[in-house]
């Protein structure tokens, strides 16, 4: 029973980070509704790395602010994550479980951010 309680607590912490990140992305004007939808589409169709490359290349997205906003989520997958995002995305792709977990987290963040943007 203790294990289930621990697991539930850990999931709750992750959910709290995802919720806070999504809220801050909209509150801090890091992404507008249109950019959120575009990133979500790239993530869903092409994956984590493609989403990051798209964000880097999109002139209307401040990559630095976006990555700073997502940093706490990235640290869930790699607690040693620093600001060398090129290295981070290269390394995360070496472990399919981490990559899929990150994709799920980013998808939740963007979906929640979309709802926050609509409610704004």
JSON list of C-alpha atoms in Angstrom, two decimals:
[
{"chain": "A", "resi": 1, "resn": "UNK", "atom": "CA", "xyz": [0.00, 0.00, 0.00]},
{"chain": "A", "resi": 2, "resn": "UNK", "atom": "CA", "xyz": [2.87, 2.41, 0.75]},
{"chain": "A", "resi": 3, "resn": "UNK", "atom": "CA", "xyz": [4.16, 2.02, -2.79]},
{"chain": "A", "resi": 4, "resn": "UNK", "atom": "CA", "xyz": [0.84, 3.06, -4.30]},
{"chain": "A", "resi": 5, "resn": "UNK", "atom": "CA", "xyz": [0.75, 6.08, -2.02]},
{"chain": "A", "resi": 6, "resn": "UNK", "atom": "CA", "xyz": [4.28, 7.05, -3.05]},
{"chain": "A", "resi": 7, "resn": "UNK", "atom": "CA", "xyz": [3.45, 6.58, -6.72]},
{"chain": "A", "resi": 8, "resn": "UNK", "atom": "CA", "xyz": [0.30, 8.66, -6.40]},
{"chain": "A", "resi": 9, "resn": "UNK", "atom": "CA", "xyz": [2.25, 11.43, -4.65]},
{"chain": "A", "resi": 10, "resn": "UNK", "atom": "CA", "xyz": [4.90, 11.46, -7.36]},
{"chain": "A", "resi": 11, "resn": "UNK", "atom": "CA", "xyz": [2.24, 11.61, -10.08]},
{"chain": "A", "resi": 12, "resn": "UNK", "atom": "CA", "xyz": [0.61, 14.45, -8.19]},
{"chain": "A", "resi": 13, "resn": "UNK", "atom": "CA", "xyz": [3.88, 16.36, -8.13]},
{"chain": "A", "resi": 14, "resn": "UNK", "atom": "CA", "xyz": [4.29, 15.84, -11.87]},
{"chain": "A", "resi": 15, "resn": "UNK", "atom": "CA", "xyz": [0.73, 16.97, -12.51]},
{"chain": "A", "resi": 16, "resn": "UNK", "atom": "CA", "xyz": [1.35, 20.08, -10.40]},
{"chain": "A", "resi": 17, "resn": "UNK", "atom": "CA", "xyz": [4.46, 20.94, -12.45]},
{"chain": "A", "resi": 18, "resn": "UNK", "atom": "CA", "xyz": [2.55, 20.40, -15.70]},
{"chain": "A", "resi": 19, "resn": "UNK", "atom": "CA", "xyz": [-0.34, 22.58, -14.52]},
{"chain": "A", "resi": 20, "resn": "UNK", "atom": "CA", "xyz": [1.94, 25.38, -13.33]},
{"chain": "A", "resi": 21, "resn": "UNK", "atom": "CA", "xyz": [3.99, 25.29, -16.52]},
{"chain": "A", "resi": 22, "resn": "UNK", "atom": "CA", "xyz": [0.91, 25.47, -18.74]},
{"chain": "A", "resi": 23, "resn": "UNK", "atom": "CA", "xyz": [-0.52, 28.36, -16.73]},
{"chain": "A", "resi": 24, "resn": "UNK", "atom": "CA", "xyz": [2.76, 30.31, -16.82]},
{"chain": "A", "resi": 25, "resn": "UNK", "atom": "CA", "xyz": [3.22, 29.83, -20.57]},
{"chain": "A", "resi": 26, "resn": "UNK", "atom": "CA", "xyz": [0.00, 31.75, -21.11]},
{"chain": "A", "resi": 27, "resn": "UNK", "atom": "CA", "xyz": [0.27, 34.17, -18.17]},
{"chain": "A", "resi": 28, "resn": "UNK", "atom": "CA", "xyz": [3.80, 35.23, -19.17]},
{"chain": "A", "resi": 29, "resn": "UNK", "atom": "CA", "xyz": [2.78, 35.56, -22.84]},
{"chain": "A", "resi": 30, "resn": "UNK", "atom": "CA", "xyz": [5.38, 33.01, -23.92]},
{"chain": "A", "resi": 31, "resn": "UNK", "atom": "CA", "xyz": [2.94, 31.47, -26.41]},
{"chain": "A", "resi": 32, "resn": "UNK", "atom": "CA", "xyz": [-0.37, 32.63, -27.80]},
{"chain": "A", "resi": 33, "resn": "UNK", "atom": "CA", "xyz": [-3.20, 30.29, -28.75]},
{"chain": "A", "resi": 34, "resn": "UNK", "atom": "CA", "xyz": [-2.06, 30.02, -32.36]},
{"chain": "A", "resi": 35, "resn": "UNK", "atom": "CA", "xyz": [1.53, 29.11, -31.43]},
{"chain": "A", "resi": 36, "resn": "UNK", "atom": "CA", "xyz": [0.33, 26.60, -28.83]},
{"chain": "A", "resi": 37, "resn": "UNK", "atom": "CA", "xyz": [-1.77, 24.85, -31.48]},
{"chain": "A", "resi": 38, "resn": "UNK", "atom": "CA", "xyz": [1.10, 24.84, -33.98]},
{"chain": "A", "resi": 39, "resn": "UNK", "atom": "CA", "xyz": [3.54, 23.37, -31.46]},
{"chain": "A", "resi": 40, "resn": "UNK", "atom": "CA", "xyz": [0.97, 20.78, -30.42]},
{"chain": "A", "resi": 41, "resn": "UNK", "atom": "CA", "xyz": [0.46, 19.79, -34.06]},
{"chain": "A", "resi": 42, "resn": "UNK", "atom": "CA", "xyz": [4.18, 19.44, -34.71]},
{"chain": "A", "resi": 43, "resn": "UNK", "atom": "CA", "xyz": [4.61, 17.45, -31.49]},
{"chain": "A", "resi": 44, "resn": "UNK", "atom": "CA", "xyz": [1.72, 15.10, -32.32]},
{"chain": "A", "resi": 45, "resn": "UNK", "atom": "CA", "xyz": [2.70, 14.56, -35.95]},
{"chain": "A", "resi": 46, "resn": "UNK", "atom": "CA", "xyz": [6.47, 14.69, -35.89]},
{"chain": "A", "resi": 47, "resn": "UNK", "atom": "CA", "xyz": [7.67, 14.25, -32.32]},
{"chain": "A", "resi": 48, "resn": "UNK", "atom": "CA", "xyz": [9.60, 15.95, -29.56]},
{"chain": "A", "resi": 49, "resn": "UNK", "atom": "CA", "xyz": [12.72, 16.87, -31.51]},
{"chain": "A", "resi": 50, "resn": "UNK", "atom": "CA", "xyz": [10.70, 18.33, -34.39]},
{"chain": "A", "resi": 51, "resn": "UNK", "atom": "CA", "xyz": [8.71, 20.45, -31.95]},
{"chain": "A", "resi": 52, "resn": "UNK", "atom": "CA", "xyz": [11.91, 21.86, -30.49]},
{"chain": "A", "resi": 53, "resn": "UNK", "atom": "CA", "xyz": [13.43, 22.55, -33.93]},
{"chain": "A", "resi": 54, "resn": "UNK", "atom": "CA", "xyz": [10.18, 24.25, -35.01]},
{"chain": "A", "resi": 55, "resn": "UNK", "atom": "CA", "xyz": [10.20, 26.42, -31.88]},
{"chain": "A", "resi": 56, "resn": "UNK", "atom": "CA", "xyz": [13.83, 27.38, -32.52]},
{"chain": "A", "resi": 57, "resn": "UNK", "atom": "CA", "xyz": [13.08, 28.41, -36.08]},
{"chain": "A", "resi": 58, "resn": "UNK", "atom": "CA", "xyz": [9.76, 30.17, -35.52]},
{"chain": "A", "resi": 59, "resn": "UNK", "atom": "CA", "xyz": [10.41, 33.90, -35.37]},
{"chain": "A", "resi": 60, "resn": "UNK", "atom": "CA", "xyz": [7.27, 34.57, -33.33]},
{"chain": "A", "resi": 61, "resn": "UNK", "atom": "CA", "xyz": [8.41, 32.20, -30.57]},
{"chain": "A", "resi": 62, "resn": "UNK", "atom": "CA", "xyz": [11.08, 33.31, -28.12]},
{"chain": "A", "resi": 63, "resn": "UNK", "atom": "CA", "xyz": [12.93, 30.01, -27.80]},
{"chain": "A", "resi": 64, "resn": "UNK", "atom": "CA", "xyz": [14.78, 31.14, -24.68]},
{"chain": "A", "resi": 65, "resn": "UNK", "atom": "CA", "xyz": [11.59, 32.05, -22.84]},
{"chain": "A", "resi": 66, "resn": "UNK", "atom": "CA", "xyz": [9.85, 28.88, -24.00]},
{"chain": "A", "resi": 67, "resn": "UNK", "atom": "CA", "xyz": [12.68, 26.62, -22.87]},
{"chain": "A", "resi": 68, "resn": "UNK", "atom": "CA", "xyz": [12.95, 28.49, -19.58]},
{"chain": "A", "resi": 69, "resn": "UNK", "atom": "CA", "xyz": [9.22, 27.98, -19.13]},
{"chain": "A", "resi": 70, "resn": "UNK", "atom": "CA", "xyz": [9.50, 24.26, -19.92]},
{"chain": "A", "resi": 71, "resn": "UNK", "atom": "CA", "xyz": [12.68, 23.70, -17.91]},
{"chain": "A", "resi": 72, "resn": "UNK", "atom": "CA", "xyz": [10.98, 22.25, -14.84]},
{"chain": "A", "resi": 73, "resn": "UNK", "atom": "CA", "xyz": [9.09, 19.76, -17.03]},
{"chain": "A", "resi": 74, "resn": "UNK", "atom": "CA", "xyz": [12.31, 18.75, -18.77]},
{"chain": "A", "resi": 75, "resn": "UNK", "atom": "CA", "xyz": [13.90, 18.15, -15.37]},
{"chain": "A", "resi": 76, "resn": "UNK", "atom": "CA", "xyz": [11.24, 15.55, -14.59]},
{"chain": "A", "resi": 77, "resn": "UNK", "atom": "CA", "xyz": [12.70, 13.43, -17.39]},
{"chain": "A", "resi": 78, "resn": "UNK", "atom": "CA", "xyz": [16.34, 14.40, -16.75]},
{"chain": "A", "resi": 79, "resn": "UNK", "atom": "CA", "xyz": [16.99, 15.95, -13.32]},
{"chain": "A", "resi": 80, "resn": "UNK", "atom": "CA", "xyz": [20.45, 16.98, -14.54]},
{"chain": "A", "resi": 81, "resn": "UNK", "atom": "CA", "xyz": [19.01, 19.02, -17.41]},
{"chain": "A", "resi": 82, "resn": "UNK", "atom": "CA", "xyz": [20.76, 22.35, -17.80]},
{"chain": "A", "resi": 83, "resn": "UNK", "atom": "CA", "xyz": [20.36, 24.99, -20.49]},
{"chain": "A", "resi": 84, "resn": "UNK", "atom": "CA", "xyz": [22.21, 23.00, -23.17]},
{"chain": "A", "resi": 85, "resn": "UNK", "atom": "CA", "xyz": [18.95, 22.01, -24.87]},
{"chain": "A", "resi": 86, "resn": "UNK", "atom": "CA", "xyz": [20.66, 20.74, -28.02]},
{"chain": "A", "resi": 87, "resn": "UNK", "atom": "CA", "xyz": [22.40, 18.14, -25.87]},
{"chain": "A", "resi": 88, "resn": "UNK", "atom": "CA", "xyz": [19.24, 17.45, -23.84]},
{"chain": "A", "resi": 89, "resn": "UNK", "atom": "CA", "xyz": [17.12, 16.64, -26.89]},
{"chain": "A", "resi": 90, "resn": "UNK", "atom": "CA", "xyz": [19.91, 14.53, -28.37]},
{"chain": "A", "resi": 91, "resn": "UNK", "atom": "CA", "xyz": [20.32, 12.55, -25.14]},
{"chain": "A", "resi": 92, "resn": "UNK", "atom": "CA", "xyz": [16.61, 12.06, -24.44]},
{"chain": "A", "resi": 93, "resn": "UNK", "atom": "CA", "xyz": [16.20, 10.49, -27.88]},
{"chain": "A", "resi": 94, "resn": "UNK", "atom": "CA", "xyz": [18.55, 7.67, -26.83]},
{"chain": "A", "resi": 95, "resn": "UNK", "atom": "CA", "xyz": [16.01, 6.28, -24.35]},
{"chain": "A", "resi": 96, "resn": "UNK", "atom": "CA", "xyz": [12.61, 5.47, -25.86]},
{"chain": "A", "resi": 97, "resn": "UNK", "atom": "CA", "xyz": [10.88, 5.39, -22.47]},
{"chain": "A", "resi": 98, "resn": "UNK", "atom": "CA", "xyz": [12.15, 8.86, -21.55]},
{"chain": "A", "resi": 99, "resn": "UNK", "atom": "CA", "xyz": [11.33, 10.17, -25.01]},
{"chain": "A", "resi": 100, "resn": "UNK", "atom": "CA", "xyz": [7.74, 8.90, -24.90]},
{"chain": "A", "resi": 101, "resn": "UNK", "atom": "CA", "xyz": [7.31, 10.16, -21.34]},
{"chain": "A", "resi": 102, "resn": "UNK", "atom": "CA", "xyz": [8.59, 13.61, -22.37]},
{"chain": "A", "resi": 103, "resn": "UNK", "atom": "CA", "xyz": [6.25, 13.63, -25.35]},
{"chain": "A", "resi": 104, "resn": "UNK", "atom": "CA", "xyz": [3.32, 12.87, -23.05]},
{"chain": "A", "resi": 105, "resn": "UNK", "atom": "CA", "xyz": [4.35, 15.61, -20.62]},
{"chain": "A", "resi": 106, "resn": "UNK", "atom": "CA", "xyz": [4.80, 18.22, -23.36]},
{"chain": "A", "resi": 107, "resn": "UNK", "atom": "CA", "xyz": [1.48, 17.26, -24.90]},
{"chain": "A", "resi": 108, "resn": "UNK", "atom": "CA", "xyz": [-0.28, 17.74, -21.55]},
{"chain": "A", "resi": 109, "resn": "UNK", "atom": "CA", "xyz": [1.44, 21.09, -21.01]},
{"chain": "A", "resi": 110, "resn": "UNK", "atom": "CA", "xyz": [0.38, 22.35, -24.43]},
{"chain": "A", "resi": 111, "resn": "UNK", "atom": "CA", "xyz": [-3.19, 21.05, -24.11]},
{"chain": "A", "resi": 112, "resn": "UNK", "atom": "CA", "xyz": [-3.57, 22.67, -20.69]},
{"chain": "A", "resi": 113, "resn": "UNK", "atom": "CA", "xyz": [-1.99, 25.88, -22.03]},
{"chain": "A", "resi": 114, "resn": "UNK", "atom": "CA", "xyz": [-4.51, 25.87, -24.86]},
{"chain": "A", "resi": 115, "resn": "UNK", "atom": "CA", "xyz": [-7.35, 25.79, -22.32]},
{"chain": "A", "resi": 116, "resn": "UNK", "atom": "CA", "xyz": [-5.73, 28.58, -20.29]},
{"chain": "A", "resi": 117, "resn": "UNK", "atom": "CA", "xyz": [-5.38, 30.67, -23.46]},
{"chain": "A", "resi": 118, "resn": "UNK", "atom": "CA", "xyz": [-9.07, 30.17, -24.28]},
{"chain": "A", "resi": 119, "resn": "UNK", "atom": "CA", "xyz": [-10.07, 31.13, -20.75]},
{"chain": "A", "resi": 120, "resn": "UNK", "atom": "CA", "xyz": [-7.94, 34.29, -20.83]}
]
